[in-house]
Amino acid sequence: MIGADAIIKCLEEEGVSTVFGYPGVAICPFFNSILDSDIKTVLIRTEQNAAHAASGVARMTGRPGVCAVTSGPGATNVITGIATAFADSIPLICITGQVNSELLGSDVFQEADITGAVESFVKYSYLVKNVNDIPRVFREAFYIANTGRKGPVLIDIPIDIQNATIKNFHYPEEVNLRTYKPTVKGHAVQIKKVIRELEKAKRPIICAGGGVLLSEAEEELRAFAEEHRIPVVSTMMGIGVMPTEHPLYYGMVGNNGKAYANRAMNESDLLIMVGARVADRAVSQPDLITRNKVLVHIDVDPAEIGKNAGPSIPLVGDAKHIFLDFQKEEFSCDHGEWLTTLNEYRSTMEKKRTPNPDFVDPAAFITRLSEKMQEDGIYVADVGQNQIWSCGYHIVKKGKFLTSGGMGTMGYSIPAAMGAKTAAMDKQVIAVCGDGSFQMSMMELATIRQHRIPVKIIVLKNNYLGMVREYQHYTYKDHYSVVDLSGSPDLEKLSAAYDIPYLRLNNMEHVDEVLDNFLAEDNTMLLECLIDPMDLVK
């Protein structure tokens, strides 16, 4: 058995079923050995999207997604995908080929110091220098990626190590890392402090972040909120913790969130932030969430607690364990008056849009799409105006909402949807993007076609980089610079080139008919929706 065979054996031991990648000489031993395995390989068309696709798998399965690329430009191209996963705490295993060990540091063809390059946005990285270390390295990598605060781990493997003979393959049953002991259980004293504050509070609220979804604590948080009638808001990455139309859910907070959600959080006297970084998009003024209120910050990563806002009660641990412990505590509280106030805010503060009838209204379209989607359908939003409209108007029922939150990476939706569909072929998966973000990943139509991945794609087309144009509209008084997308391809002809069925929606007149046809198609289909170029999300 050579090192490449050992890598495949490690992936099999971890239950990996799919690897997204792009080969090159430095990773060829790996891709040669995988032919003797049942692990499926998917050839993506640019390396960044291999990481996005692996992210889609991770977010569907709760286990690390895997991608593999070659050295040099292959490794550097995948960096943006790694950074995207790191920002949203998505577990990935990124395997990169590397030049011969003896040539490291000599600037040979396609050599790049990838472990050094990704240092600031991986949870950990390895440069394998001994073939016998492969089983230990992979066992540790999967453990690190998927415990504590989850994230990407990079494993860089020189080609000579992949070709070297491994003496005895033994995959470790346990991992014992002296310097890595993530806290899972919340401190009992801190838990009781939170409960005491809940008993006293008149206006409590829970703000759920992406960490709740990563710890699979949706049911526990929901049950706790329902039992004690505690209202819930979410960050962008926390969308889906509560069904959108749940009576206790008051929407997304932040500079692109619901006005009544932000008001609810600001006027609360007890704010429980769970699995959220208190980052600028969700909380633009951190001092507001500490003023005149008790702030409880729950996070599995102690480094996040107090980083952006000083909590009254810090509570380190996994959200699922903590909410299970909360449910064991007996206490009573009455927030009826608070809920009445919040319901009034929700009914009176919803923004009224005045869409142009000559175009598709993206807000109404996304709501109509949501109503027609399967209950457990997967909605993958890209970045830009399409993302903000999706956050505001998509209705999550029993499905998932995937997007790039922390990094805001354009081009995310199509490859992430490919990964999500690969991991859950029985679920409806729809990627929604703008014409700018679509062109960052449209090469993956070839991957979709080659590997028969039936992802549905919606392009909201306005011929602009809409989010930047909107910023320039407000900031520079319509003095637009480098946002005009003239020269974009004819999507009908592009779809035909890839043998993908195509539909166009010009306005809202035939929206039901077009959506019914779009959703009835079992295979991949592209729907182009023409949006008013001057439409605004605010």
XYZ file of C-alpha atoms in Angstrom:
538
model
C 0.000 0.000 0.000
C 1.320 3.429 -0.945
C 0.487 6.759 0.657
C -2.213 7.557 -1.904
C -3.926 4.229 -1.136
C -3.717 5.058 2.561
C -5.436 8.408 1.998
C -8.327 6.687 0.242
C -8.537 4.149 3.045
C -8.748 7.007 5.566
C -11.582 8.631 3.625
C -13.417 5.306 3.534
C -12.976 4.927 7.290
C -14.609 8.360 7.702
C -17.568 7.428 5.517
C -16.725 9.867 2.726
C -18.830 9.191 -0.369
C -17.842 12.059 -2.696
C -14.687 14.066 -3.397
C -14.872 17.265 -5.452
C -11.655 18.152 -7.182
C -9.421 19.088 -10.051
C -6.351 16.957 -10.831
C -2.783 17.883 -11.643
C 0.467 15.959 -11.548
C 1.091 16.615 -7.851
C -2.229 15.026 -6.833
C -2.356 12.325 -9.539
C -1.377 9.418 -7.232
C -4.417 10.237 -5.086
C -6.788 10.383 -8.054
C -5.303 7.155 -9.424
C -5.887 5.287 -6.153
C -9.449 6.563 -5.784
C -10.378 4.587 -8.923
C -10.175 1.425 -6.818
C -12.658 2.833 -4.323
C -16.417 3.298 -4.254
C -15.882 6.988 -3.473
C -17.408 9.129 -6.209
C -15.279 11.838 -7.807
C -16.751 15.030 -9.259
C -14.605 17.090 -11.640
C -15.469 20.719 -10.988
C -14.378 23.408 -13.433
C -12.444 25.709 -11.109
C -10.869 24.831 -7.790
C -12.630 27.437 -5.626
C -15.911 25.707 -6.401
C -14.588 22.368 -5.145
C -14.525 23.844 -1.649
C -17.983 25.418 -2.095
C -19.387 22.078 -3.256
C -17.779 20.288 -0.303
C -19.344 22.973 1.910
C -22.763 22.085 0.491
C -22.180 18.460 1.475
C -21.092 19.431 4.979
C -24.120 21.624 5.547
C -26.473 18.848 4.495
C -24.841 15.976 6.351
C -23.218 17.570 9.402
C -19.960 15.832 8.434
C -16.890 17.321 6.763
C -17.057 17.726 3.019
C -13.907 16.783 1.081
C -12.141 18.407 -1.857
C -8.790 17.631 -3.494
C -6.728 19.778 -5.849
C -3.197 19.940 -7.167
C -0.274 22.105 -6.067
C 0.548 25.702 -7.013
C -2.382 27.406 -8.782
C -4.732 24.555 -7.871
C -4.029 25.103 -4.198
C -4.114 28.903 -4.381
C -7.370 28.848 -6.347
C -9.104 26.873 -3.602
C -8.191 29.467 -0.952
C -11.340 31.567 -1.396
C -13.499 28.492 -0.874
C -11.559 27.627 2.273
C -11.890 31.185 3.591
C -15.628 31.085 2.874
C -16.003 27.909 4.934
C -13.838 29.264 7.740
C -15.915 32.438 8.054
C -19.086 30.370 8.494
C -17.505 27.553 10.559
C -18.181 24.848 7.955
C -16.193 21.601 8.393
C -14.058 20.756 5.351
C -11.094 18.543 4.591
C -9.062 20.144 1.813
C -6.372 17.890 0.327
C -3.687 19.539 -1.780
C -0.947 17.871 -3.749
C 2.552 19.276 -3.325
C 5.899 19.034 -5.105
C 8.507 16.482 -3.997
C 9.536 16.887 -0.358
C 13.189 17.381 -1.271
C 12.242 20.331 -3.516
C 10.182 22.229 -0.946
C 11.344 25.822 -0.636
C 13.254 25.857 -3.900
C 10.541 27.617 -5.951
C 10.147 24.799 -8.435
C 7.316 24.537 -10.973
C 3.865 24.799 -9.342
C 5.190 25.062 -5.808
C 3.233 27.251 -3.394
C 3.496 27.409 0.380
C -0.185 26.620 0.815
C -0.035 25.828 4.534
C 1.486 29.255 5.089
C -0.942 30.950 2.708
C -4.079 29.632 4.457
C -2.831 30.051 8.018
C -5.282 32.816 8.906
C -8.399 30.977 7.764
C -8.036 27.297 8.494
C -8.741 25.672 11.796
C -5.523 23.678 11.347
C -3.201 22.583 8.555
C -0.752 19.740 7.976
C 2.240 19.295 5.700
C 2.759 15.526 5.602
C 6.459 14.617 5.507
C 6.280 10.958 6.523
C 3.976 8.502 4.769
C 3.388 6.613 8.033
C 1.772 9.727 9.510
C -1.113 9.663 7.024
C -3.616 7.660 9.157
C -2.983 9.788 12.251
C -3.112 13.050 10.305
C -6.425 12.216 8.638
C -8.004 10.952 11.868
C -6.981 14.164 13.619
C -8.060 16.337 10.707
C -11.610 14.972 10.624
C -11.843 15.267 14.400
C -10.593 18.854 14.468
C -12.803 19.922 11.549
C -16.013 18.612 13.097
C -15.664 19.301 16.829
C -15.812 22.466 18.889
C -16.197 25.394 16.541
C -16.175 23.585 13.220
C -14.049 24.658 10.293
C -11.765 23.697 7.410
C -8.567 21.684 7.826
C -5.984 21.565 5.040
C -3.699 18.584 4.401
C -0.791 19.232 2.027
C 0.833 16.040 0.731
C 3.972 15.989 -1.454
C 3.797 13.647 -4.441
C 6.679 11.508 -3.190
C 4.797 10.889 0.072
C 1.735 9.836 -1.913
C 3.935 7.337 -3.813
C 5.918 6.086 -0.794
C 5.163 2.687 0.735
C 3.399 2.713 4.085
C 4.546 -0.067 6.406
C 1.539 -0.712 8.586
C -1.793 0.974 8.017
C -3.703 1.445 11.241
C -6.498 3.971 11.469
C -6.636 5.318 15.050
C -9.868 4.726 16.941
C -9.399 7.741 19.203
C -7.855 11.178 19.005
C -6.050 12.652 21.982
C -4.659 16.100 21.276
C -3.112 17.662 24.355
C -3.695 21.245 23.244
C -7.181 20.770 21.765
C -9.960 20.038 24.240
C -13.128 21.823 23.090
C -15.718 22.536 25.766
C -19.090 20.972 25.043
C -21.009 21.048 28.320
C -21.996 24.443 29.649
C -20.937 25.420 33.173
C -23.747 24.557 35.603
C -23.364 27.777 37.604
C -23.601 29.924 34.459
C -26.658 27.995 33.274
C -28.434 28.706 36.574
C -27.497 32.395 36.273
C -29.210 32.534 32.869
C -32.343 30.891 34.249
C -32.482 33.362 37.151
C -32.255 36.263 34.707
C -35.019 34.729 32.576
C -37.268 34.594 35.640
C -36.718 38.330 36.228
C -36.846 39.476 32.595
C -39.864 41.258 31.155
C -38.584 41.516 27.581
C -36.287 38.559 26.809
C -35.229 37.556 23.311
C -33.051 34.831 21.799
C -30.816 35.719 18.839
C -29.867 32.500 17.035
C -26.779 32.313 14.844
C -25.349 29.712 12.508
C -23.814 27.848 15.437
C -27.277 26.577 16.381
C -27.588 24.877 13.000
C -24.029 23.556 13.132
C -24.692 21.936 16.504
C -28.056 20.618 15.217
C -29.778 22.333 18.154
C -32.802 23.692 16.257
C -35.312 21.406 17.958
C -33.897 22.043 21.434
C -33.897 25.824 21.020
C -37.361 25.762 19.461
C -38.788 23.605 22.254
C -37.308 25.874 24.927
C -38.643 29.019 23.243
C -42.097 27.491 22.831
C -42.314 26.215 26.394
C -41.477 29.598 27.897
C -42.901 31.825 25.131
C -39.557 33.514 24.383
C -39.351 35.392 21.064
C -36.548 34.524 18.638
C -34.658 36.486 15.985
C -31.736 35.232 13.908
C -28.601 36.338 12.133
C -28.285 35.638 8.413
C -26.514 32.346 9.132
C -29.202 31.457 11.678
C -32.046 31.569 9.149
C -33.847 28.224 9.399
C -33.410 27.740 13.141
C -37.089 28.661 13.372
C -39.632 28.201 10.561
C -40.115 31.635 8.979
C -43.820 31.733 9.812
C -43.468 30.488 13.389
C -45.391 32.903 15.666
C -42.353 33.330 17.945
C -39.940 34.154 15.105
C -39.418 37.823 14.311
C -36.977 37.650 11.421
C -33.364 38.401 10.616
C -31.500 41.168 12.441
C -28.747 43.366 11.076
C -28.245 46.173 8.598
C -30.247 44.229 5.988
C -32.653 42.629 8.440
C -36.200 43.362 9.493
C -36.706 46.707 11.220
C -38.955 45.093 13.824
C -36.360 42.381 14.513
C -33.695 45.007 15.223
C -36.109 46.986 17.367
C -37.031 43.870 19.321
C -33.380 43.125 20.048
C -32.623 46.733 21.016
C -35.618 47.031 23.358
C -35.092 43.675 25.082
C -33.954 43.595 28.702
C -32.403 40.129 28.339
C -30.644 39.156 25.119
C -29.430 35.581 24.679
C -26.984 35.450 21.763
C -26.319 31.837 20.832
C -23.927 30.571 18.162
C -23.379 34.068 16.756
C -20.202 36.136 16.451
C -21.852 39.519 17.124
C -20.303 40.594 13.823
C -20.918 43.922 12.112
C -23.579 42.774 9.623
C -25.786 41.453 12.435
C -24.905 44.043 15.070
C -23.588 47.272 13.563
C -23.437 48.988 16.984
C -22.355 46.448 19.628
C -22.813 48.966 22.444
C -26.578 48.955 21.773
C -26.913 45.290 22.668
C -25.177 45.793 26.009
C -26.970 49.003 26.987
C -29.800 48.667 29.549
C -29.947 44.912 29.239
C -28.393 41.650 30.366
C -26.389 40.062 27.545
C -25.901 36.307 27.629
C -23.436 35.073 25.007
C -23.405 31.327 24.323
C -20.721 29.983 22.009
C -18.613 26.861 21.685
C -15.601 29.056 20.851
C -14.489 30.989 23.951
C -12.518 33.396 21.725
C -15.786 34.773 20.309
C -17.273 35.625 23.692
C -16.531 39.244 24.521
C -14.653 39.854 21.261
C -17.178 42.342 19.894
C -19.482 42.932 22.888
C -18.896 42.291 26.574
C -21.516 39.875 27.923
C -23.029 39.991 31.403
C -23.067 36.188 31.448
C -20.583 34.292 29.246
C -21.489 30.656 28.637
C -19.052 28.426 26.745
C -20.385 25.203 25.284
C -22.256 23.462 22.507
C -25.719 24.931 21.873
C -27.432 21.542 21.783
C -26.072 20.512 25.191
C -26.804 23.902 26.720
C -30.436 24.033 25.608
C -30.946 20.467 26.812
C -29.637 21.635 30.197
C -31.898 24.693 30.078
C -34.889 22.395 29.621
C -34.020 20.531 32.821
C -34.402 23.734 34.863
C -37.823 24.464 36.322
C -38.906 28.094 36.297
C -41.845 30.235 35.299
C -42.099 33.509 33.401
C -44.756 35.543 31.627
C -43.908 37.602 28.559
C -47.412 38.094 27.153
C -47.219 41.886 27.089
C -43.815 41.764 25.356
C -45.117 39.406 22.670
C -48.111 41.660 22.079
C -45.751 44.594 21.556
C -43.570 42.617 19.150
C -46.587 41.477 17.140
C -47.637 45.112 16.790
C -44.134 45.984 15.564
C -44.268 43.150 13.042
C -47.633 44.245 11.651
C -46.814 47.963 11.452
C -43.096 48.061 10.588
C -42.963 45.724 7.583
C -41.487 47.644 4.669
C -43.886 48.421 1.821
C -42.374 47.919 -1.616
C -43.462 49.748 -4.774
C -42.193 47.412 -7.511
C -42.028 48.295 -11.189
C -44.833 46.276 -12.877
C -42.810 45.994 -16.084
C -40.326 43.662 -14.347
C -40.261 40.756 -11.929
C -40.623 41.891 -8.323
C -37.866 39.809 -6.648
C -39.489 40.023 -3.211
C -42.882 38.748 -4.385
C -41.229 36.216 -6.693
C -39.116 34.692 -3.911
C -42.131 34.456 -1.608
C -44.167 32.771 -4.367
C -41.289 30.390 -5.099
C -41.062 29.507 -1.400
C -44.765 28.758 -1.201
C -44.501 26.370 -4.137
C -41.265 24.641 -3.064
C -41.350 21.309 -1.287
C -41.555 21.662 2.498
C -38.057 20.259 2.967
C -36.583 21.965 -0.089
C -33.074 23.439 0.040
C -32.719 27.095 -0.960
C -29.154 28.235 -1.756
C -28.749 32.004 -1.989
C -25.761 33.668 -3.591
C -24.330 37.062 -2.597
C -25.587 40.494 -3.605
C -29.096 41.928 -3.797
C -30.402 38.422 -4.491
C -29.103 37.341 -1.074
C -30.823 40.171 0.808
C -34.115 39.605 -0.999
C -33.758 35.881 -0.283
C -33.113 36.480 3.416
C -36.082 38.792 3.665
C -38.680 36.951 1.615
C -37.823 33.245 1.442
C -40.102 31.174 3.666
C -38.256 28.343 5.413
C -40.578 25.489 6.345
C -38.785 22.214 7.060
C -35.886 22.743 4.692
C -32.558 24.540 4.846
C -31.323 27.967 3.781
C -27.683 28.023 2.666
C -25.622 31.093 1.855
C -22.179 32.647 2.350
C -22.522 34.942 5.357
C -19.175 35.785 6.918
C -17.143 36.091 3.728
C -19.946 37.048 1.330
C -18.439 35.115 -1.587
C -20.059 35.685 -4.974
C -20.431 32.531 -7.025
C -21.176 30.388 -3.969
C -24.711 29.236 -4.761
C -24.304 26.962 -7.788
C -21.394 24.816 -6.501
C -22.853 24.728 -2.969
C -26.170 23.599 -4.445
C -24.312 20.904 -6.401
C -22.786 19.638 -3.169
C -26.082 19.803 -1.296
C -27.879 17.873 -4.043
C -25.108 15.271 -4.219
C -25.536 14.677 -0.485
C -29.349 14.613 -0.618
C -30.557 13.469 -4.017
C -34.097 13.049 -2.697
C -34.449 16.756 -1.847
C -35.358 19.678 -4.061
C -32.335 21.999 -4.343
C -32.585 25.464 -5.880
C -29.733 27.936 -6.391
C -30.725 31.604 -6.603
C -28.165 34.097 -7.870
C -27.774 37.420 -9.608
C -26.336 37.746 -13.103
C -23.035 38.876 -11.600
C -22.634 35.950 -9.222
C -23.924 33.535 -11.872
C -21.047 34.467 -14.157
C -18.576 33.617 -11.410
C -19.741 29.980 -11.448
C -21.457 29.419 -14.777
C -18.655 27.090 -15.860
C -20.117 24.582 -13.392
C -23.036 24.017 -15.765
C -20.616 21.579 -17.391
C -20.136 19.767 -14.077
C -23.894 19.630 -13.541
C -24.351 18.181 -17.003
C -21.445 15.736 -16.868
C -22.348 14.304 -13.470
C -26.124 14.602 -13.878
C -26.661 16.713 -10.768
C -30.276 17.944 -11.066
C -29.895 21.377 -9.476
C -32.390 24.078 -10.432
C -30.921 27.539 -11.060
C -32.653 30.929 -10.921
C -30.846 34.019 -12.211
C -32.240 37.384 -11.118
C -30.923 39.506 -13.977
C -30.628 43.297 -13.756
C -27.452 43.837 -15.823
C -25.677 45.350 -12.832
C -23.589 44.360 -9.863
C -26.714 45.321 -7.981
C -25.500 45.522 -4.397
C -22.542 47.729 -5.309
C -24.722 49.839 -7.611
C -27.150 50.334 -4.716
C -24.282 51.409 -2.441
C -23.092 53.851 -5.102
C -26.668 55.114 -5.465
C -26.796 56.105 -1.797
C -23.152 57.022 -1.219
C -22.150 58.655 -4.502
C -25.564 59.934 -5.674
C -25.858 57.626 -8.700
C -22.242 58.142 -9.782
C -21.743 54.554 -10.928
C -18.328 52.987 -11.404
C -17.479 49.493 -12.743
C -20.895 47.951 -12.044
C -22.386 47.725 -15.567
C -22.611 44.092 -16.719
C -23.088 44.848 -20.415
C -21.588 42.070 -22.504
C -23.124 39.305 -20.390
C -24.088 36.136 -22.278
C -27.510 35.367 -23.676
C -28.680 32.887 -21.037
C -31.071 31.133 -23.421
C -28.217 30.379 -25.815
C -25.881 29.505 -22.949
C -28.413 27.028 -21.574
C -28.796 25.488 -25.020
C -25.015 25.146 -25.280
C -25.076 23.009 -22.128
C -28.279 21.223 -23.199
C -30.135 22.597 -20.153
C -33.848 23.534 -20.416
C -34.463 27.272 -20.089
C -37.347 29.529 -19.034
C -37.654 33.312 -18.861
C -39.951 35.408 -16.676
C -40.303 39.022 -17.832
C -42.774 40.245 -15.206
C -45.178 38.887 -12.596
C -48.073 38.275 -14.983
C -47.325 34.581 -15.590
C -45.326 33.851 -12.423
C -47.465 30.907 -11.272
C -47.421 29.155 -14.624
C -43.668 29.613 -15.073
C -42.843 28.478 -11.521
C -45.073 25.430 -11.852
C -43.254 24.416 -15.044
C -39.878 25.158 -13.473
C -40.527 23.093 -10.333
C -42.192 20.224 -12.227
C -38.975 19.525 -14.168
C -37.042 16.665 -12.549
C -33.739 17.579 -14.155
C -31.652 20.727 -14.180
C -33.399 23.834 -15.462
C -32.385 27.492 -15.639
C -34.950 30.230 -15.031
C -34.015 33.804 -15.925
C -36.013 36.554 -14.183
C -35.712 40.099 -15.483
C -35.361 42.574 -12.610
C -35.671 46.348 -12.696
C -32.023 47.514 -12.882
C -32.823 50.341 -10.443
C -34.617 48.167 -7.853
C -33.334 48.486 -4.288
C -33.324 46.093 -1.354
C -33.837 48.958 1.115
